[in-house]
Tab-separated table of C-alpha atoms and ligand atoms in Angstrom:
chain	number	residue	atom	x	y	z
A	1	MET	CA	0.000	0.000	0.000
A	2	THR	CA	1.594	3.225	-1.066
A	3	THR	CA	-1.074	5.879	-0.679
A	4	ALA	CA	-1.366	7.293	2.791
A	5	GLN	CA	-4.565	9.113	3.568
A	6	THR	CA	-4.402	10.940	6.858
A	7	VAL	CA	-7.563	11.238	8.837
A	8	SER	CA	-8.719	14.549	10.172
A	9	ALA	CA	-9.956	13.700	13.606
A	10	THR	CA	-10.918	17.107	14.845
A	11	ALA	CA	-14.506	17.355	13.600
A	12	GLY	CA	-16.919	16.138	16.231
A	13	ALA	CA	-14.167	14.878	18.515
A	14	PRO	CA	-15.328	14.590	22.103
A	15	ALA	CA	-13.550	16.402	24.940
A	16	GLY	CA	-10.289	14.687	25.703
A	17	ALA	CA	-9.454	13.690	22.141
A	18	THR	CA	-6.286	15.244	20.806
A	19	ASP	CA	-6.731	17.580	17.877
A	20	THR	CA	-3.723	16.403	15.907
A	21	ALA	CA	-4.720	13.084	14.469
A	22	THR	CA	-2.189	10.897	12.759
A	23	ALA	CA	-4.183	7.790	11.884
A	24	ARG	CA	-4.017	6.611	8.312
A	25	LEU	CA	-7.215	5.367	6.780
A	26	MET	CA	-7.344	1.738	5.787
A	27	ASP	CA	-9.193	2.226	2.544
A	28	GLY	CA	-11.284	-0.917	2.165
A	29	THR	CA	-12.973	0.391	-0.953
A	30	ALA	CA	-9.646	0.743	-2.779
A	31	VAL	CA	-8.215	-2.576	-1.561
A	32	ALA	CA	-11.488	-4.366	-2.407
A	33	ARG	CA	-11.440	-2.825	-5.889
A	34	ARG	CA	-7.940	-4.184	-6.510
A	35	ILE	CA	-8.948	-7.661	-5.329
A	36	SER	CA	-12.064	-7.557	-7.514
A	37	GLU	CA	-10.054	-6.469	-10.570
A	38	GLN	CA	-7.849	-9.511	-10.099
A	39	THR	CA	-10.933	-11.659	-9.585
A	40	ALA	CA	-12.378	-10.376	-12.869
A	41	VAL	CA	-9.160	-11.295	-14.701
A	42	HIS	CA	-9.328	-14.799	-13.230
A	43	ALA	CA	-13.060	-15.139	-14.010
A	44	ALA	CA	-12.404	-14.181	-17.648
A	45	LYS	CA	-9.618	-16.750	-17.911
A	46	ILE	CA	-11.796	-19.494	-16.449
A	47	THR	CA	-14.591	-18.570	-18.879
A	48	GLU	CA	-12.149	-18.670	-21.786
A	49	ARG	CA	-10.776	-22.084	-20.767
A	50	THR	CA	-14.034	-23.807	-19.829
A	51	GLY	CA	-16.627	-21.978	-21.925
A	52	THR	CA	-18.612	-21.291	-18.739
A	53	ALA	CA	-18.382	-18.328	-16.390
A	54	PRO	CA	-18.072	-18.936	-12.644
A	55	CYS	CA	-21.550	-18.840	-11.094
A	56	LEU	CA	-22.608	-17.830	-7.593
A	57	ALA	CA	-25.973	-19.137	-6.398
A	58	THR	CA	-27.698	-16.810	-3.943
A	59	VAL	CA	-30.452	-18.207	-1.769
A	60	LEU	CA	-32.903	-15.868	-0.078
A	61	VAL	CA	-35.686	-17.027	2.220
A	62	GLY	CA	-38.406	-14.446	2.831
A	63	GLU	CA	-38.408	-10.776	1.942
A	64	ASP	CA	-36.407	-9.039	4.661
A	65	PRO	CA	-35.609	-5.685	2.979
A	66	ALA	CA	-31.999	-5.557	4.226
A	67	SER	CA	-31.357	-9.115	2.984
A	68	VAL	CA	-32.946	-8.302	-0.403
A	69	THR	CA	-30.591	-5.312	-0.713
A	70	TYR	CA	-27.507	-7.325	0.322
A	71	VAL	CA	-28.273	-10.073	-2.194
A	72	ARG	CA	-28.838	-7.558	-4.990
A	73	MET	CA	-25.579	-5.814	-4.123
A	74	LYS	CA	-23.689	-9.135	-4.274
A	75	GLN	CA	-25.268	-10.005	-7.633
A	76	ASN	CA	-24.308	-6.609	-9.077
A	77	ARG	CA	-20.747	-7.014	-7.892
A	78	CYS	CA	-20.645	-10.529	-9.383
A	79	ALA	CA	-21.798	-9.199	-12.754
A	80	LYS	CA	-19.043	-6.562	-12.730
A	81	ALA	CA	-16.435	-9.265	-12.101
A	82	GLY	CA	-17.700	-11.562	-14.869
A	83	ILE	CA	-19.350	-13.982	-12.432
A	84	THR	CA	-22.900	-15.001	-13.289
A	85	SER	CA	-25.449	-15.480	-10.540
A	86	ARG	CA	-28.425	-17.713	-10.069
A	87	HIS	CA	-30.943	-16.449	-7.614
A	88	VAL	CA	-33.168	-18.817	-5.666
A	89	GLU	CA	-35.978	-17.053	-3.840
A	90	LEU	CA	-38.054	-18.993	-1.358
A	91	PRO	CA	-41.093	-17.871	0.659
A	92	ALA	CA	-40.777	-17.101	4.377
A	93	SER	CA	-42.913	-20.195	5.053
A	94	THR	CA	-40.202	-22.533	3.645
A	95	THR	CA	-39.436	-25.464	5.955
A	96	THR	CA	-35.946	-26.579	6.954
A	97	GLN	CA	-36.416	-29.685	4.829
A	98	GLU	CA	-37.365	-27.656	1.747
A	99	LEU	CA	-34.449	-25.294	2.192
A	100	VAL	CA	-32.008	-28.152	2.702
A	101	ALA	CA	-33.372	-29.784	-0.481
A	102	ALA	CA	-32.945	-26.563	-2.489
A	103	ILE	CA	-29.364	-26.086	-1.266
A	104	THR	CA	-28.505	-29.765	-1.828
A	105	ALA	CA	-29.684	-29.411	-5.446
A	106	LEU	CA	-27.332	-26.431	-5.904
A	107	SER	CA	-24.498	-28.371	-4.243
A	108	GLU	CA	-24.967	-31.132	-6.833
A	109	ASP	CA	-25.442	-28.816	-9.828
A	110	PRO	CA	-22.236	-28.709	-11.927
A	111	GLU	CA	-23.133	-25.230	-13.244
A	112	ILE	CA	-22.909	-23.728	-9.757
A	113	SER	CA	-19.458	-22.724	-8.464
A	114	GLY	CA	-20.410	-21.291	-5.088
A	115	ILE	CA	-23.445	-20.976	-2.829
A	116	LEU	CA	-24.437	-18.100	-0.596
A	117	LEU	CA	-27.332	-18.544	1.814
A	118	GLN	CA	-28.326	-15.053	2.894
A	119	HIS	CA	-28.827	-14.991	6.627
A	120	PRO	CA	-30.556	-14.591	8.970
A	121	VAL	CA	-33.207	-17.057	7.784
A	122	PRO	CA	-36.681	-17.090	9.409
A	123	HIS	CA	-36.600	-18.316	13.018
A	124	HIS	CA	-38.448	-21.582	12.423
A	125	ILE	CA	-35.658	-22.810	10.112
A	126	ASP	CA	-32.687	-24.771	11.434
A	127	GLU	CA	-30.040	-22.448	9.977
A	128	ARG	CA	-27.148	-24.798	10.789
A	129	ALA	CA	-28.816	-27.675	8.910
A	130	ALA	CA	-29.280	-25.371	5.912
A	131	PHE	CA	-25.639	-24.217	5.967
A	132	GLU	CA	-24.407	-27.794	6.232
A	133	ALA	CA	-26.228	-28.660	2.967
A	134	ILE	CA	-23.655	-26.495	1.171
A	135	ALA	CA	-20.962	-28.711	-0.359
A	136	PRO	CA	-17.577	-27.802	1.197
A	137	GLY	CA	-16.131	-27.069	-2.256
A	138	LYS	CA	-18.903	-24.518	-2.876
A	139	ASP	CA	-18.875	-22.902	0.577
A	140	VAL	CA	-17.546	-19.584	-0.720
A	141	ASP	CA	-19.117	-17.705	2.220
A	142	GLY	CA	-17.176	-19.887	4.673
A	143	VAL	CA	-20.160	-20.857	6.816
A	144	THR	CA	-19.945	-24.639	7.103
A	145	MET	CA	-18.388	-26.689	9.880
A	146	HIS	CA	-15.971	-28.061	7.289
A	147	SER	CA	-14.667	-24.577	6.449
A	148	PHE	CA	-14.481	-23.573	10.107
A	149	ALA	CA	-12.547	-26.715	11.002
A	150	ALA	CA	-10.160	-26.284	8.068
A	151	MET	CA	-9.437	-22.758	9.300
A	152	GLY	CA	-8.895	-24.072	12.829
A	153	PHE	CA	-6.414	-26.668	11.593
A	154	GLY	CA	-4.679	-24.087	9.386
A	155	LEU	CA	-5.599	-26.089	6.290
A	156	PRO	CA	-6.638	-24.673	2.906
A	157	GLY	CA	-10.324	-23.862	2.624
A	158	PHE	CA	-12.773	-21.019	2.373
A	159	VAL	CA	-12.859	-18.514	5.211
A	160	SER	CA	-15.768	-16.556	6.551
A	161	CYS	CA	-15.723	-13.480	4.315
A	162	THR	CA	-15.662	-10.617	6.822
A	163	PRO	CA	-12.764	-12.004	8.923
A	164	GLY	CA	-11.072	-12.958	5.666
A	165	GLY	CA	-11.507	-9.369	4.498
A	166	ILE	CA	-10.046	-8.050	7.757
A	167	MET	CA	-6.930	-10.183	7.249
A	168	ARG	CA	-6.577	-8.996	3.638
A	169	LEU	CA	-6.775	-5.372	4.799
A	170	LEU	CA	-4.067	-5.954	7.409
A	171	ALA	CA	-1.876	-7.553	4.745
A	172	ALA	CA	-2.522	-4.721	2.284
A	173	TYR	CA	-1.266	-2.237	4.872
A	174	ASP	CA	1.744	-4.400	5.772
A	175	VAL	CA	0.715	-4.831	9.387
A	176	ASP	CA	3.050	-7.392	10.945
A	177	LEU	CA	0.995	-9.323	13.474
A	178	THR	CA	3.781	-11.408	14.997
A	179	GLY	CA	3.812	-11.009	18.769
A	180	LYS	CA	1.192	-8.259	18.671
A	181	HIS	CA	-1.616	-8.278	21.181
A	182	ALA	CA	-4.821	-8.522	19.149
A	183	VAL	CA	-8.074	-7.906	20.982
A	184	VAL	CA	-11.295	-9.019	19.324
A	185	VAL	CA	-14.489	-7.618	20.809
A	186	GLY	CA	-17.254	-10.024	19.768
A	187	ARG	CA	-17.260	-13.804	19.417
A	188	SER	CA	-19.910	-14.630	16.815
A	189	ALA	CA	-19.226	-17.732	14.740
A	190	ILE	CA	-19.138	-15.777	11.468
A	191	LEU	CA	-17.068	-12.822	12.616
A	192	GLY	CA	-15.421	-12.417	16.010
A	193	LYS	CA	-14.407	-16.029	16.623
A	194	PRO	CA	-12.885	-16.692	13.171
A	195	ALA	CA	-11.219	-13.254	13.173
A	196	GLY	CA	-9.376	-14.216	16.364
A	197	MET	CA	-8.402	-17.601	14.930
A	198	LEU	CA	-6.989	-16.015	11.768
A	199	LEU	CA	-5.044	-13.465	13.823
A	200	LEU	CA	-3.659	-16.301	15.954
A	201	GLU	CA	-2.596	-18.128	12.797
A	202	GLN	CA	-0.543	-15.014	11.949
A	203	ASN	CA	1.200	-15.236	15.334
A	204	ALA	CA	-0.714	-12.541	17.178
A	205	THR	CA	-1.486	-13.078	20.864
A	206	VAL	CA	-5.259	-12.984	20.906
A	207	THR	CA	-7.749	-11.967	23.573
A	208	TYR	CA	-11.488	-12.305	22.979
A	209	CYS	CA	-13.956	-10.008	24.701
A	210	HIS	CA	-17.727	-10.465	24.827
A	211	SER	CA	-20.787	-9.399	26.761
A	212	ARG	CA	-19.609	-11.152	29.938
A	213	THR	CA	-16.077	-9.764	29.862
A	214	ARG	CA	-15.129	-7.908	33.033
A	215	ASP	CA	-13.476	-4.517	32.715
A	216	LEU	CA	-13.557	-4.431	28.923
A	217	SER	CA	-11.831	-1.018	28.795
A	218	SER	CA	-8.683	-2.268	30.507
A	219	ILE	CA	-8.352	-5.079	27.947
A	220	VAL	CA	-9.120	-2.916	24.917
A	221	ARG	CA	-6.452	-0.480	26.128
A	222	GLN	CA	-3.818	-3.211	25.714
A	223	ALA	CA	-4.676	-3.849	22.060
A	224	ASP	CA	-1.981	-3.329	19.456
A	225	VAL	CA	-4.613	-4.518	16.983
A	226	LEU	CA	-8.282	-4.077	17.791
A	227	VAL	CA	-11.130	-5.773	15.949
A	228	ALA	CA	-14.530	-4.405	16.884
A	229	ALA	CA	-17.370	-6.801	16.045
A	230	VAL	CA	-20.051	-5.957	18.564
A	231	GLY	CA	-22.998	-4.455	16.696
A	232	LYS	CA	-23.343	-1.444	19.006
A	233	ALA	CA	-22.945	2.038	17.572
A	234	GLU	CA	-19.741	3.814	18.670
A	235	PHE	CA	-19.369	1.414	21.596
A	236	ILE	CA	-15.578	1.734	21.782
A	237	ARG	CA	-14.291	5.228	22.471
A	238	GLY	CA	-10.987	6.854	21.689
A	239	GLU	CA	-9.877	7.029	25.307
A	240	ASP	CA	-9.636	3.217	25.300
A	241	ILE	CA	-7.496	3.033	22.160
A	242	LYS	CA	-3.798	2.404	22.796
A	243	PRO	CA	-1.755	5.104	21.060
A	244	GLY	CA	-0.527	3.727	17.731
A	245	ALA	CA	-3.032	0.841	17.649
A	246	VAL	CA	-4.432	-0.583	14.430
A	247	VAL	CA	-8.228	-0.409	14.583
A	248	LEU	CA	-10.526	-2.503	12.419
A	249	ASP	CA	-14.178	-1.688	12.823
A	250	ALA	CA	-16.427	-4.425	11.428
A	251	GLY	CA	-19.554	-2.933	12.966
A	252	TYR	CA	-22.265	-1.520	10.802
A	253	ASN	CA	-25.055	0.120	12.740
A	254	GLU	CA	-28.000	2.373	12.177
A	255	GLY	CA	-26.911	5.823	11.083
A	256	ASN	CA	-24.024	4.367	9.038
A	257	VAL	CA	-21.720	4.201	12.043
A	258	GLY	CA	-19.382	1.504	13.255
A	259	ASP	CA	-18.725	0.005	16.669
A	260	VAL	CA	-15.867	2.436	17.257
A	261	HIS	CA	-16.262	6.178	17.795
A	262	PHE	CA	-14.310	7.116	14.718
A	263	GLU	CA	-13.088	10.644	15.421
A	264	SER	CA	-11.776	10.015	18.930
A	265	ALA	CA	-10.232	6.647	17.964
A	266	ALA	CA	-8.571	8.130	14.878
A	267	ALA	CA	-6.868	10.655	17.148
A	268	ARG	CA	-4.920	7.832	18.814
A	269	ALA	CA	-4.698	4.993	16.299
A	270	SER	CA	-1.992	4.626	13.670
A	271	LEU	CA	-4.313	2.905	11.193
A	272	ILE	CA	-8.097	2.810	11.231
A	273	THR	CA	-10.909	1.614	8.993
A	274	PRO	CA	-13.689	4.074	8.197
A	275	VAL	CA	-17.357	3.058	8.312
A	276	PRO	CA	-18.528	2.788	5.621
A	277	GLY	CA	-15.643	2.060	3.262
A	278	GLY	CA	-13.454	-0.070	5.511
A	279	VAL	CA	-14.252	-3.680	6.357
A	280	GLY	CA	-17.630	-3.704	4.530
A	281	PRO	CA	-16.385	-3.665	0.904
A	282	MET	CA	-13.758	-6.284	1.751
A	283	THR	CA	-16.445	-8.817	2.649
A	284	ILE	CA	-17.929	-8.906	-0.856
A	285	ALA	CA	-14.483	-8.824	-2.480
A	286	VAL	CA	-13.508	-11.987	-0.565
A	287	LEU	CA	-16.826	-13.645	-1.475
A	288	LEU	CA	-16.211	-13.037	-5.183
A	289	GLU	CA	-12.595	-14.094	-4.969
A	290	GLN	CA	-13.567	-17.345	-3.239
A	291	THR	CA	-16.250	-17.984	-5.901
A	292	VAL	CA	-13.619	-17.786	-8.617
A	293	LEU	CA	-11.261	-20.003	-6.604
A	294	ALA	CA	-14.070	-22.558	-6.273
A	295	ALA	CA	-14.788	-22.421	-10.012
A	296	ALA	CA	-11.097	-22.931	-10.812
A	297	ALA	CA	-10.808	-25.891	-8.442
A	298	GLN	CA	-13.952	-27.486	-9.897
A	299	ALA	CA	-12.521	-27.095	-13.419
A	300	GLY	CA	-9.165	-28.507	-12.321
A	301	LEU	CA	-7.412	-25.242	-13.137
A	302	ASP	CA	-4.561	-23.674	-11.199
A	303	LEU	CA	-5.161	-19.923	-11.167
A	304	ALA	CA	-1.457	-19.228	-10.715
A	305	GLU	CA	-0.780	-20.878	-14.050
A	306	LEU	CA	-3.575	-19.223	-16.034
B	401	NAP	P1	-23.530	-10.761	16.887
B	401	NAP	O1	-23.697	-12.162	16.408
B	401	NAP	O2	-24.700	-10.034	17.470
B	401	NAP	O3	-22.318	-10.761	17.935
B	401	NAP	C1	-22.034	-9.620	18.695
B	401	NAP	C2	-20.941	-9.947	19.663
B	401	NAP	O4	-20.714	-8.777	20.447
B	401	NAP	C3	-21.285	-11.084	20.624
B	401	NAP	O5	-20.214	-11.973	20.741
B	401	NAP	C4	-21.570	-10.368	21.934
B	401	NAP	O6	-21.174	-11.102	23.085
B	401	NAP	C5	-20.676	-9.152	21.817
B	401	NAP	N1	-21.192	-8.079	22.666
B	401	NAP	C6	-22.455	-7.617	22.746
B	401	NAP	N2	-22.543	-6.669	23.688
B	401	NAP	C7	-21.315	-6.539	24.221
B	401	NAP	C8	-20.772	-5.747	25.247
B	401	NAP	N3	-21.527	-4.863	25.936
B	401	NAP	N4	-19.466	-5.878	25.547
B	401	NAP	C9	-18.685	-6.735	24.868
B	401	NAP	N5	-19.144	-7.534	23.890
B	401	NAP	C10	-20.448	-7.434	23.567
B	401	NAP	O7	-23.010	-9.819	15.709
B	401	NAP	P2	-22.062	-10.153	14.429
B	401	NAP	O8	-22.859	-10.862	13.411
B	401	NAP	O9	-20.767	-10.717	14.864
B	401	NAP	O10	-21.839	-8.666	13.909
B	401	NAP	C11	-21.178	-7.672	14.675
B	401	NAP	C12	-21.197	-6.363	13.916
B	401	NAP	O11	-20.533	-6.547	12.662
B	401	NAP	C13	-22.595	-5.856	13.541
B	401	NAP	O12	-22.581	-4.434	13.568
B	401	NAP	C14	-22.793	-6.313	12.117
B	401	NAP	O13	-23.679	-5.468	11.389
B	401	NAP	C15	-21.386	-6.189	11.589
B	401	NAP	N6	-21.104	-7.092	10.445
B	401	NAP	C16	-20.532	-6.533	9.365
B	401	NAP	C17	-20.227	-7.321	8.283
B	401	NAP	C18	-19.599	-6.686	7.092
B	401	NAP	O14	-19.716	-7.188	5.995
B	401	NAP	N7	-18.888	-5.587	7.289
B	401	NAP	C19	-20.514	-8.673	8.289
B	401	NAP	C20	-21.065	-9.249	9.440
B	401	NAP	C21	-21.373	-8.418	10.516
B	401	NAP	P3	-21.912	-12.461	23.546
B	401	NAP	O15	-21.371	-13.523	22.626
B	401	NAP	O16	-21.484	-12.633	24.946
B	401	NAP	O17	-23.383	-12.239	23.364
């Protein structure tokens, strides 16, 4: 990463924040664009070699407006990268059995490279059973037990896209994680927990915090690298950021704000992700990249040699 954007942290900074910010922005939009350009090159090569474009199947159960928007956004991004999409829309009344059958059919369909089940699904559905119907080789969203276990063992496989995106951002900004104290606030199976495991794999010393953690501030203050994955607007304040820390804010809350109070944190951090434009765009970039990797593997192609 060569471009250094410095953040102005004075506007709206609460009392106590310094007025000379030095944090550089981790520009997820730019990094995601570069990954997606490479993905498009790979998708075109696969299409040329096999006569078929990589295809992402998106499965949506019900009509939750946010989920409808997310799926549409992913389809648009696929189209831009030369990945076709097949959309399966099921009514909110779909049973677990019906959903599992629909996903199993996609798992067995040779035209489908990857499968994304948009979640959350309606409460009456056994979400885990539905995820597990995704064939491991098509689990481009990294949601199956197979993918999670592969990550835990440090074996090749698809990673959960948001933690995967966080790791790609850290790499793009040359953040050396060896021996660093990484604190992850949040322990969900799709975000906090895998983020910590991936940081550990890169030799960070990892501490997880969650809703039962005692004296959260004192732990956050020790973080050389902080991953915020809580789902509470501006929950982490600048006064708890260790000077020079690298701050990755995965939160996306009402009002377009993250889990970290941006202005006050930017006054102390060395690198920080904005919301929006930080971790968010990386998630879709990793999804598309993994779809193309799946398509290549299914066609017996080695992308490095294309
Ligand atoms: P989640 O499943 O609700 O998990 C939230 C985590 O935060 C839980 O582990 C919870 O602890 C912890 N937590 C809640 N209150 C806390 C408190 N007071 N102190 C410390 N920890 C607390 O949410 P998620 O799916 O991981 O998502 C987290 C955020 O990331 C949300 O804002 C979501 O919108 C965003 N997100 C963004 C992307 C993206 O593409 N950028 C993708 C996924 C999620 P317990 O386990 O103890 O309950």
